[in-house]
Amino acid sequence: MPEKIILAYSGGLDTSVAIRWLKKDRGYDVIALTVDVGMDRSREELQSRALAAGAEKHVWRDAQETFIRYFAFAALSAGARYQGHYPLATALSRPLIARELVEAARTEGASAVAHGCTGKGNDQVRIDVSVHALAPDLKIVAPLREWEMDRESEMAYAHEHGIPVSVTKASPYSIDENLWGRSIETGVLEDPWLEPPADVYLWTKAPAEAPDEPRYIEIGFSQGVPVSLDGKPADAVSLIKGLNAIAGEHGIGRIDTVEDRLVGIKSREIYEAPAATVLLAAHEGLESLTLSKDQRRLKSRLAQEYAEIVYNGLWFSAHHQDVAAYIQSTQRHVTGDVRVKLHKGSAAVVGRRSPKSLYDFSLATYDKTDQFDRSAATGFIEIWGLPVRVQAQAQLLGGEQPQ
Ligand code: ARG
């Protein structure tokens, strides 16, 4: 009996060719697993492609809700953007896909799992590290890391073995997408000096072509998690889908950046993340009202740490659990509404309110209802400035004058 292998199957050329290669060159019975994290492909189409390529069976897992609730929203609570830009859509999906691979391997009695990641990217690291954290006994095969084929030879291989390749889906770019965002690489984008051509973008209008009239939306949060749109309660998946459409229409969420991969390469990346962009801004707007200065300061440092953890494939680590526990705890009063103005590529927070707000009008106001005790300010400044005065006298004023 041949051993069984579970292949993470997207339906593209790489993973279709991989089915045949794993079967023919490696002697596995291949079970193709598609983890749906919000992809624009039909189950029937993928199934027939997988079987035509030589899979024993095609398994489909709808993981959209899990992905948004436990992966994307965790990163939202953290305020995570890798290197200040990338909301981590692709990176967040990898540990979930790895977990599904492991589960399928257990259910099907497989001894190995496979994926279509190349040997130059971050995704291979994320999937391999995650699979082995959960199941150290499973063998991992990464056909694209092993075979010597370029895209042309892959096409020829597909042709030779009667593997259907949809020509219409052929794109000059390497694309990965899920509900949290779309990642686009390669082709002309490899020149970081060149502006991305218009055909790179699919989810977002060019800001210049977006409606002249701004649109205002209201997002309701409960303990850091978005729960309503324009006053109507919405489940996680419909909320993200709705926001992607609305914000995309207004040209929001285009990101053009050069990022540092874990494997040491700088790479030019384009992202489209309309919903993520709006939600990250809105969430931060609500935190400005509901978290203290100290909480905000530590949280913004941890946002970077969290982004590194996700980007670097360390989802199933104790370090992640510890950082996530702090972040989770900070969210207990992040409840309320945020008004966002969408206009020609910008998503500006223009209003925020919360039943747990720390904003006190009577303290902040300059009008006559002011309750702030100004007379106490002098004494406060006296003590606050004490160490600065002492040091200035002893060390700075005596010798060289400070510039
Ligand atoms: N650079 C991004 C990341 O490492 C996106 C990767 C996109 N993957 C792809 N197959 N196009 O998360």
GROMACS .gro file of C-alpha atoms and ligand atoms in nm:
model
  415
    1MET     CA    1   0.000   0.000   0.000
    2PRO     CA    2   0.143   0.342  -0.094
    3GLU     CA    3   0.172   0.589   0.190
    4LYS     CA    4  -0.073   0.875   0.201
    5ILE     CA    5   0.019   1.242   0.182
    6ILE     CA    6  -0.203   1.545   0.239
    7LEU     CA    7  -0.128   1.831   0.001
    8ALA     CA    8  -0.244   2.187   0.070
    9TYR     CA    9  -0.417   2.251  -0.261
   10SER     CA   10  -0.500   2.594  -0.402
   11GLY     CA   11  -0.594   2.476  -0.750
   12GLY     CA   12  -0.320   2.671  -0.925
   13LEU     CA   13  -0.055   2.537  -1.162
   14ASP     CA   14   0.205   2.468  -0.891
   15THR     CA   15  -0.010   2.254  -0.665
   16SER     CA   16  -0.180   2.078  -0.957
   17VAL     CA   17   0.156   1.972  -1.097
   18ALA     CA   18   0.260   1.882  -0.742
   19ILE     CA   19  -0.023   1.627  -0.718
   20ARG     CA   20   0.111   1.435  -1.015
   21TRP     CA   21   0.473   1.471  -0.906
   22LEU     CA   22   0.402   1.341  -0.553
   23LYS     CA   23   0.218   1.046  -0.701
   24LYS     CA   24   0.449   0.960  -0.988
   25ASP     CA   25   0.793   1.064  -0.864
   26ARG     CA   26   0.742   0.999  -0.493
   27GLY     CA   27   0.489   0.716  -0.499
   28TYR     CA   28   0.234   0.871  -0.262
   29ASP     CA   29  -0.142   0.845  -0.265
   30VAL     CA   30  -0.230   1.214  -0.271
   31ILE     CA   31  -0.520   1.367  -0.084
   32ALA     CA   32  -0.570   1.728  -0.190
   33LEU     CA   33  -0.687   1.954   0.091
   34THR     CA   34  -0.828   2.298   0.018
   35VAL     CA   35  -0.858   2.523   0.322
   36ASP     CA   36  -1.102   2.797   0.230
   37VAL     CA   37  -0.992   3.118   0.403
   38GLY     CA   38  -1.192   3.328   0.160
   39MET     CA   39  -1.089   3.238  -0.189
   40ASP     CA   40  -1.248   3.317  -0.516
   41ARG     CA   41  -1.269   2.958  -0.641
   42SER     CA   42  -1.550   2.707  -0.649
   43ARG     CA   43  -1.534   2.379  -0.464
   44GLU     CA   44  -1.653   2.181  -0.767
   45GLU     CA   45  -1.390   2.333  -0.995
   46LEU     CA   46  -1.111   2.258  -0.748
   47GLN     CA   47  -1.232   1.906  -0.691
   48SER     CA   48  -1.238   1.822  -1.060
   49ARG     CA   49  -0.894   1.977  -1.113
   50ALA     CA   50  -0.747   1.786  -0.821
   51LEU     CA   51  -0.889   1.455  -0.939
   52ALA     CA   52  -0.784   1.520  -1.299
   53ALA     CA   53  -0.429   1.582  -1.177
   54GLY     CA   54  -0.428   1.244  -1.005
   55ALA     CA   55  -0.547   1.299  -0.647
   56GLU     CA   56  -0.722   1.008  -0.475
   57LYS     CA   57  -0.959   1.248  -0.314
   58HIS     CA   58  -1.029   1.619  -0.263
   59VAL     CA   59  -1.116   1.750   0.083
   60TRP     CA   60  -1.261   2.099   0.129
   61ARG     CA   61  -1.257   2.280   0.462
   62ASP     CA   62  -1.445   2.603   0.508
   63ALA     CA   63  -1.222   2.783   0.757
   64GLN     CA   64  -1.336   3.139   0.687
   65GLU     CA   65  -1.495   3.204   1.022
   66THR     CA   66  -1.213   3.043   1.218
   67PHE     CA   67  -0.963   3.243   1.019
   68ILE     CA   68  -1.128   3.576   1.086
   69ARG     CA   69  -1.224   3.518   1.448
   70TYR     CA   70  -0.912   3.352   1.582
   71PHE     CA   71  -0.637   3.467   1.349
   72ALA     CA   72  -0.726   3.798   1.180
   73PHE     CA   73  -0.908   3.944   1.482
   74ALA     CA   74  -0.622   3.844   1.710
   75ALA     CA   75  -0.388   4.046   1.490
   76LEU     CA   76  -0.641   4.331   1.482
   77SER     CA   77  -0.655   4.344   1.862
   78ALA     CA   78  -0.276   4.356   1.861
   79GLY     CA   79  -0.273   4.632   1.600
   80ALA     CA   80  -0.022   4.423   1.405
   81ARG     CA   81   0.132   4.546   1.081
   82TYR     CA   82   0.466   4.399   0.978
   83GLN     CA   83   0.726   4.675   0.937
   84GLY     CA   84   0.446   4.923   0.988
   85HIS     CA   85   0.262   4.837   0.667
   86TYR     CA   86   0.158   4.478   0.597
   87PRO     CA   87  -0.153   4.361   0.788
   88LEU     CA   88  -0.022   4.002   0.756
   89ALA     CA   89  -0.305   3.838   0.561
   90THR     CA   90  -0.096   3.561   0.405
   91ALA     CA   91   0.115   3.510   0.716
   92LEU     CA   92  -0.193   3.468   0.938
   93SER     CA   93  -0.342   3.197   0.717
   94ARG     CA   94  -0.037   2.970   0.731
   95PRO     CA   95  -0.065   2.835   1.086
   96LEU     CA   96  -0.433   2.763   1.024
   97ILE     CA   97  -0.355   2.578   0.702
   98ALA     CA   98  -0.081   2.386   0.885
   99ARG     CA   99  -0.326   2.289   1.159
  100GLU     CA  100  -0.577   2.168   0.900
  101LEU     CA  101  -0.305   1.967   0.726
  102VAL     CA  102  -0.219   1.795   1.052
  103GLU     CA  103  -0.583   1.724   1.131
  104ALA     CA  104  -0.645   1.581   0.786
  105ALA     CA  105  -0.331   1.367   0.814
  106ARG     CA  106  -0.464   1.219   1.139
  107THR     CA  107  -0.813   1.160   0.997
  108GLU     CA  108  -0.684   1.002   0.677
  109GLY     CA  109  -0.399   0.810   0.834
  110ALA     CA  110  -0.136   0.992   0.628
  111SER     CA  111   0.233   0.984   0.714
  112ALA     CA  112   0.323   1.308   0.538
  113VAL     CA  113   0.198   1.651   0.435
  114ALA     CA  114   0.295   1.869   0.141
  115HIS     CA  115   0.260   2.230   0.030
  116GLY     CA  116   0.333   2.440  -0.276
  117CYS     CA  117   0.562   2.697  -0.115
  118THR     CA  118   0.885   2.786  -0.287
  119GLY     CA  119   1.225   2.762  -0.124
  120LYS     CA  120   1.275   3.140  -0.111
  121GLY     CA  121   0.974   3.264   0.077
  122ASN     CA  122   0.839   3.298   0.428
  123ASP     CA  123   0.547   3.066   0.376
  124GLN     CA  124   0.757   2.747   0.372
  125VAL     CA  125   0.897   2.845   0.710
  126ARG     CA  126   0.556   2.923   0.857
  127ILE     CA  127   0.399   2.598   0.741
  128ASP     CA  128   0.692   2.371   0.824
  129VAL     CA  129   0.746   2.519   1.170
  130SER     CA  130   0.374   2.503   1.248
  131VAL     CA  131   0.327   2.146   1.123
  132HIS     CA  132   0.623   2.023   1.323
  133ALA     CA  133   0.510   2.208   1.636
  134LEU     CA  134   0.181   2.019   1.620
  135ALA     CA  135   0.302   1.688   1.475
  136PRO     CA  136   0.678   1.627   1.484
  137ASP     CA  137   0.631   1.278   1.338
  138LEU     CA  138   0.485   1.396   1.006
  139LYS     CA  139   0.715   1.416   0.708
  140ILE     CA  140   0.693   1.738   0.510
  141VAL     CA  141   0.744   1.741   0.136
  142ALA     CA  142   0.770   2.071  -0.050
  143PRO     CA  143   0.779   1.982  -0.421
  144LEU     CA  144   0.865   2.334  -0.535
  145ARG     CA  145   1.169   2.331  -0.309
  146GLU     CA  146   1.283   2.003  -0.455
  147TRP     CA  147   1.207   1.994  -0.822
  148GLU     CA  148   1.411   2.182  -1.076
  149MET     CA  149   1.123   2.309  -1.287
  150ASP     CA  150   1.066   2.671  -1.378
  151ARG     CA  151   0.721   2.788  -1.477
  152GLU     CA  152   0.766   2.688  -1.840
  153SER     CA  153   0.876   2.336  -1.756
  154GLU     CA  154   0.583   2.311  -1.519
  155MET     CA  155   0.348   2.400  -1.803
  156ALA     CA  156   0.516   2.139  -2.020
  157TYR     CA  157   0.491   1.881  -1.741
  158ALA     CA  158   0.122   1.963  -1.698
  159HIS     CA  159   0.066   1.929  -2.071
  160GLU     CA  160   0.251   1.602  -2.094
  161HIS     CA  161   0.050   1.452  -1.808
  162GLY     CA  162  -0.289   1.583  -1.915
  163ILE     CA  163  -0.320   1.813  -1.614
  164PRO     CA  164  -0.573   2.086  -1.692
  165VAL     CA  165  -0.424   2.433  -1.660
  166SER     CA  166  -0.670   2.717  -1.682
  167VAL     CA  167  -0.523   2.972  -1.917
  168THR     CA  168  -0.771   3.238  -1.813
  169LYS     CA  169  -0.637   3.227  -1.458
  170ALA     CA  170  -0.280   3.272  -1.580
  171SER     CA  171  -0.150   3.592  -1.424
  172PRO     CA  172   0.189   3.760  -1.455
  173TYR     CA  173   0.195   3.780  -1.074
  174SER     CA  174   0.214   3.541  -0.783
  175ILE     CA  175  -0.099   3.602  -0.581
  176ASP     CA  176  -0.223   3.480  -0.247
  177GLU     CA  177  -0.556   3.593  -0.113
  178ASN     CA  178  -0.786   3.551   0.180
  179LEU     CA  179  -1.049   3.761   0.356
  180TRP     CA  180  -0.788   3.970   0.539
  181GLY     CA  181  -0.608   4.072   0.222
  182ARG     CA  182  -0.450   4.001  -0.111
  183SER     CA  183  -0.072   3.968  -0.161
  184ILE     CA  184   0.081   4.026  -0.502
  185GLU     CA  185   0.442   3.960  -0.601
  186THR     CA  186   0.679   3.899  -0.892
  187GLY     CA  187   0.677   4.003  -1.258
  188VAL     CA  188   0.733   4.375  -1.317
  189LEU     CA  189   0.684   4.433  -0.943
  190GLU     CA  190   1.035   4.299  -0.889
  191ASP     CA  191   1.166   4.642  -0.994
  192PRO     CA  192   1.107   4.853  -0.681
  193TRP     CA  193   1.143   5.173  -0.886
  194LEU     CA  194   0.843   5.094  -1.110
  195GLU     CA  195   0.496   5.199  -1.008
  196PRO     CA  196   0.265   4.897  -0.999
  197PRO     CA  197   0.057   4.867  -1.315
  198ALA     CA  198  -0.319   4.908  -1.274
  199ASP     CA  199  -0.387   4.538  -1.334
  200VAL     CA  200  -0.216   4.448  -1.007
  201TYR     CA  201  -0.519   4.568  -0.814
  202LEU     CA  202  -0.842   4.377  -0.807
  203TRP     CA  203  -1.017   4.466  -0.483
  204THR     CA  204  -0.959   4.840  -0.479
  205LYS     CA  205  -1.041   5.127  -0.710
  206ALA     CA  206  -0.768   5.374  -0.788
  207PRO     CA  207  -0.820   5.657  -0.537
  208ALA     CA  208  -0.848   5.908  -0.823
  209GLU     CA  209  -1.137   5.710  -0.969
  210ALA     CA  210  -1.312   5.654  -0.639
  211PRO     CA  211  -1.640   5.841  -0.572
  212ASP     CA  212  -1.608   6.216  -0.516
  213GLU     CA  213  -1.855   6.195  -0.229
  214PRO     CA  214  -1.711   6.058   0.095
  215ARG     CA  215  -1.890   5.773   0.268
  216TYR     CA  216  -1.925   5.757   0.644
  217ILE     CA  217  -1.943   5.422   0.815
  218GLU     CA  218  -1.987   5.326   1.177
  219ILE     CA  219  -1.815   5.022   1.322
  220GLY     CA  220  -1.920   4.879   1.657
  221PHE     CA  221  -1.664   4.693   1.870
  222SER     CA  222  -1.714   4.468   2.168
  223GLN     CA  223  -1.399   4.396   2.371
  224GLY     CA  224  -1.177   4.477   2.075
  225VAL     CA  225  -1.373   4.272   1.824
  226PRO     CA  226  -1.583   4.434   1.550
  227VAL     CA  227  -1.944   4.325   1.586
  228SER     CA  228  -2.155   4.567   1.384
  229LEU     CA  229  -2.150   4.778   1.073
  230ASP     CA  230  -2.364   5.091   1.050
  231GLY     CA  231  -2.556   4.989   1.358
  232LYS     CA  232  -2.644   4.642   1.228
  233PRO     CA  233  -2.495   4.342   1.406
  234ALA     CA  234  -2.280   4.142   1.165
  235ASP     CA  235  -2.100   3.809   1.194
  236ALA     CA  236  -1.726   3.815   1.142
  237VAL     CA  237  -1.719   3.688   0.784
  238SER     CA  238  -2.001   3.906   0.646
  239LEU     CA  239  -1.857   4.209   0.819
  240ILE     CA  240  -1.519   4.160   0.653
  241LYS     CA  241  -1.669   4.084   0.314
  242GLY     CA  242  -1.893   4.391   0.338
  243LEU     CA  243  -1.608   4.616   0.446
  244ASN     CA  244  -1.375   4.488   0.175
  245ALA     CA  245  -1.634   4.585  -0.085
  246ILE     CA  246  -1.721   4.927   0.063
  247ALA     CA  247  -1.365   5.036   0.139
  248GLY     CA  248  -1.230   4.890  -0.186
  249GLU     CA  249  -1.481   5.102  -0.377
  250HIS     CA  250  -1.330   5.410  -0.208
  251GLY     CA  251  -0.975   5.312  -0.302
  252ILE     CA  252  -0.869   5.217   0.050
  253GLY     CA  253  -0.609   4.956   0.141
  254ARG     CA  254  -0.348   4.966  -0.134
  255ILE     CA  255  -0.002   4.902   0.008
  256ASP     CA  256   0.322   4.919  -0.190
  257THR     CA  257   0.622   4.830   0.022
  258VAL     CA  258   0.967   4.675   0.028
  259GLU     CA  259   0.980   4.422   0.307
  260ASP     CA  260   1.242   4.210   0.473
  261ARG     CA  261   1.172   3.841   0.446
  262LEU     CA  262   1.265   3.600   0.720
  263VAL     CA  263   1.501   3.423   0.480
  264GLY     CA  264   1.708   3.740   0.442
  265ILE     CA  265   1.580   3.871   0.111
  266LYS     CA  266   1.435   4.216   0.054
  267SER     CA  267   1.128   4.192  -0.161
  268ARG     CA  268   0.882   4.433  -0.319
  269GLU     CA  269   0.529   4.354  -0.211
  270ILE     CA  270   0.191   4.487  -0.307
  271TYR     CA  271  -0.105   4.430  -0.082
  272GLU     CA  272  -0.472   4.508  -0.099
  273ALA     CA  273  -0.639   4.505   0.238
  274PRO     CA  274  -0.941   4.736   0.244
  275ALA     CA  275  -1.124   4.588   0.544
  276ALA     CA  276  -0.806   4.537   0.746
  277THR     CA  277  -0.693   4.896   0.682
  278VAL     CA  278  -1.025   5.043   0.797
  279LEU     CA  279  -1.052   4.814   1.099
  280LEU     CA  280  -0.696   4.874   1.218
  281ALA     CA  281  -0.756   5.250   1.207
  282ALA     CA  282  -1.096   5.222   1.375
  283HIS     CA  283  -0.971   4.988   1.646
  284GLU     CA  284  -0.685   5.220   1.727
  285GLY     CA  285  -0.930   5.509   1.739
  286LEU     CA  286  -1.136   5.329   2.001
  287GLU     CA  287  -0.829   5.236   2.202
  288SER     CA  288  -0.728   5.602   2.215
  289LEU     CA  289  -1.045   5.654   2.421
  290THR     CA  290  -1.045   5.340   2.633
  291LEU     CA  291  -0.681   5.259   2.715
  292SER     CA  292  -0.454   5.454   2.945
  293LYS     CA  293  -0.136   5.620   2.824
  294ASP     CA  294   0.076   5.340   2.972
  295GLN     CA  295  -0.137   5.067   2.817
  296ARG     CA  296  -0.118   5.236   2.478
  297ARG     CA  297   0.258   5.272   2.498
  298LEU     CA  298   0.326   4.911   2.586
  299LYS     CA  299   0.065   4.789   2.341
  300SER     CA  300   0.217   4.976   2.051
  301ARG     CA  301   0.552   4.813   2.126
  302LEU     CA  302   0.387   4.474   2.149
  303ALA     CA  303   0.212   4.537   1.817
  304GLN     CA  304   0.553   4.517   1.655
  305GLU     CA  305   0.644   4.208   1.852
  306TYR     CA  306   0.316   4.044   1.757
  307ALA     CA  307   0.370   4.123   1.389
  308GLU     CA  308   0.717   3.964   1.407
  309ILE     CA  309   0.576   3.653   1.573
  310VAL     CA  310   0.315   3.610   1.300
  311TYR     CA  311   0.546   3.704   1.014
  312ASN     CA  312   0.821   3.476   1.136
  313GLY     CA  313   0.602   3.167   1.165
  314LEU     CA  314   0.598   3.142   1.544
  315TRP     CA  315   0.221   3.113   1.592
  316PHE     CA  316   0.242   2.790   1.793
  317SER     CA  317   0.499   2.921   2.040
  318ALA     CA  318   0.475   2.994   2.410
  319HIS     CA  319   0.602   3.345   2.335
  320HIS     CA  320   0.296   3.403   2.117
  321GLN     CA  321   0.067   3.274   2.391
  322ASP     CA  322   0.223   3.509   2.646
  323VAL     CA  323   0.209   3.819   2.427
  324ALA     CA  324  -0.145   3.731   2.314
  325ALA     CA  325  -0.256   3.696   2.677
  326TYR     CA  326  -0.148   4.053   2.755
  327ILE     CA  327  -0.313   4.187   2.441
  328GLN     CA  328  -0.634   3.997   2.511
  329SER     CA  329  -0.643   4.140   2.862
  330THR     CA  330  -0.610   4.498   2.734
  331GLN     CA  331  -0.922   4.454   2.521
  332ARG     CA  332  -1.172   4.410   2.803
  333HIS     CA  333  -1.295   4.770   2.787
  334VAL     CA  334  -1.235   4.830   2.415
  335THR     CA  335  -1.607   4.851   2.349
  336GLY     CA  336  -1.787   5.124   2.159
  337ASP     CA  337  -1.837   5.277   1.816
  338VAL     CA  338  -1.608   5.443   1.568
  339ARG     CA  339  -1.709   5.662   1.276
  340VAL     CA  340  -1.481   5.643   0.975
  341LYS     CA  341  -1.483   5.868   0.672
  342LEU     CA  342  -1.390   5.688   0.352
  343HIS     CA  343  -1.274   5.915   0.077
  344LYS     CA  344  -1.046   5.863  -0.222
  345GLY     CA  345  -0.805   5.621  -0.063
  346SER     CA  346  -0.817   5.750   0.291
  347ALA     CA  347  -0.995   5.602   0.591
  348ALA     CA  348  -1.001   5.870   0.859
  349VAL     CA  349  -1.141   5.817   1.205
  350VAL     CA  350  -1.371   6.115   1.261
  351GLY     CA  351  -1.563   6.002   1.568
  352ARG     CA  352  -1.538   5.762   1.859
  353ARG     CA  353  -1.750   5.689   2.165
  354SER     CA  354  -1.752   5.426   2.438
  355PRO     CA  355  -1.944   5.343   2.754
  356LYS     CA  356  -1.599   5.279   2.905
  357SER     CA  357  -1.443   5.597   2.775
  358LEU     CA  358  -1.163   5.759   2.977
  359TYR     CA  359  -1.220   6.089   2.802
  360ASP     CA  360  -1.360   6.344   3.046
  361PHE     CA  361  -1.505   6.654   2.889
  362SER     CA  362  -1.496   6.853   3.210
  363LEU     CA  363  -1.122   6.789   3.237
  364ALA     CA  364  -1.041   6.848   2.873
  365THR     CA  365  -1.250   7.156   2.802
  366TYR     CA  366  -1.125   7.513   2.789
  367ASP     CA  367  -1.473   7.652   2.846
  368LYS     CA  368  -1.617   7.769   3.177
  369THR     CA  369  -1.736   7.425   3.288
  370ASP     CA  370  -1.369   7.328   3.327
  371GLN     CA  371  -1.310   7.112   3.637
  372PHE     CA  372  -0.934   7.071   3.603
  373ASP     CA  373  -0.751   7.217   3.903
  374ARG     CA  374  -0.501   7.451   3.734
  375SER     CA  375  -0.361   7.567   4.068
  376ALA     CA  376  -0.225   7.214   4.120
  377ALA     CA  377  -0.031   7.237   3.792
  378THR     CA  378   0.244   7.458   3.938
  379GLY     CA  379   0.330   7.214   4.215
  380PHE     CA  380   0.318   6.924   3.973
  381ILE     CA  381   0.562   7.095   3.738
  382GLU     CA  382   0.790   7.181   4.029
  383ILE     CA  383   0.833   6.816   4.120
  384TRP     CA  384   0.823   6.678   3.767
  385GLY     CA  385   1.103   6.910   3.664
  386LEU     CA  386   1.310   6.856   3.979
  387PRO     CA  387   1.557   6.598   3.840
  388VAL     CA  388   1.601   6.799   3.520
  389ARG     CA  389   1.687   7.113   3.720
  390VAL     CA  390   1.926   6.927   3.948
  391GLN     CA  391   2.109   6.767   3.660
  392ALA     CA  392   2.123   7.087   3.459
  393GLN     CA  393   2.279   7.270   3.754
  394ALA     CA  394   2.530   7.000   3.837
  395GLN     CA  395   2.640   6.886   3.496
  396LEU     CA  396   2.521   7.095   3.207
  397LEU     CA  397   2.532   7.459   3.311
  398GLY     CA  398   2.865   7.438   3.491
  399GLY     CA  399   3.072   7.332   3.191
  400GLU     CA  400   2.962   7.357   2.836
  401GLN     CA  401   2.641   7.541   2.777
  402PRO     CA  402   2.368   7.325   2.632
  403GLN     CA  403   2.309   7.427   2.270
  404ARG     N1  404   0.537   3.864   0.157
  404ARG     C1  405   0.413   3.820   0.212
  404ARG     C2  406   0.437   3.728   0.328
  404ARG     O1  407   0.543   3.675   0.341
  404ARG     C3  408   0.321   3.763   0.109
  404ARG     C4  409   0.352   3.629   0.055
  404ARG     C5  410   0.263   3.602  -0.060
  404ARG     N2  411   0.268   3.469  -0.105
  404ARG     C6  412   0.244   3.436  -0.232
  404ARG     N3  413   0.241   3.311  -0.261
  404ARG     N4  414   0.223   3.526  -0.325
  404ARG     O2  415   0.350   3.707   0.408
   0.00000   0.00000   0.00000
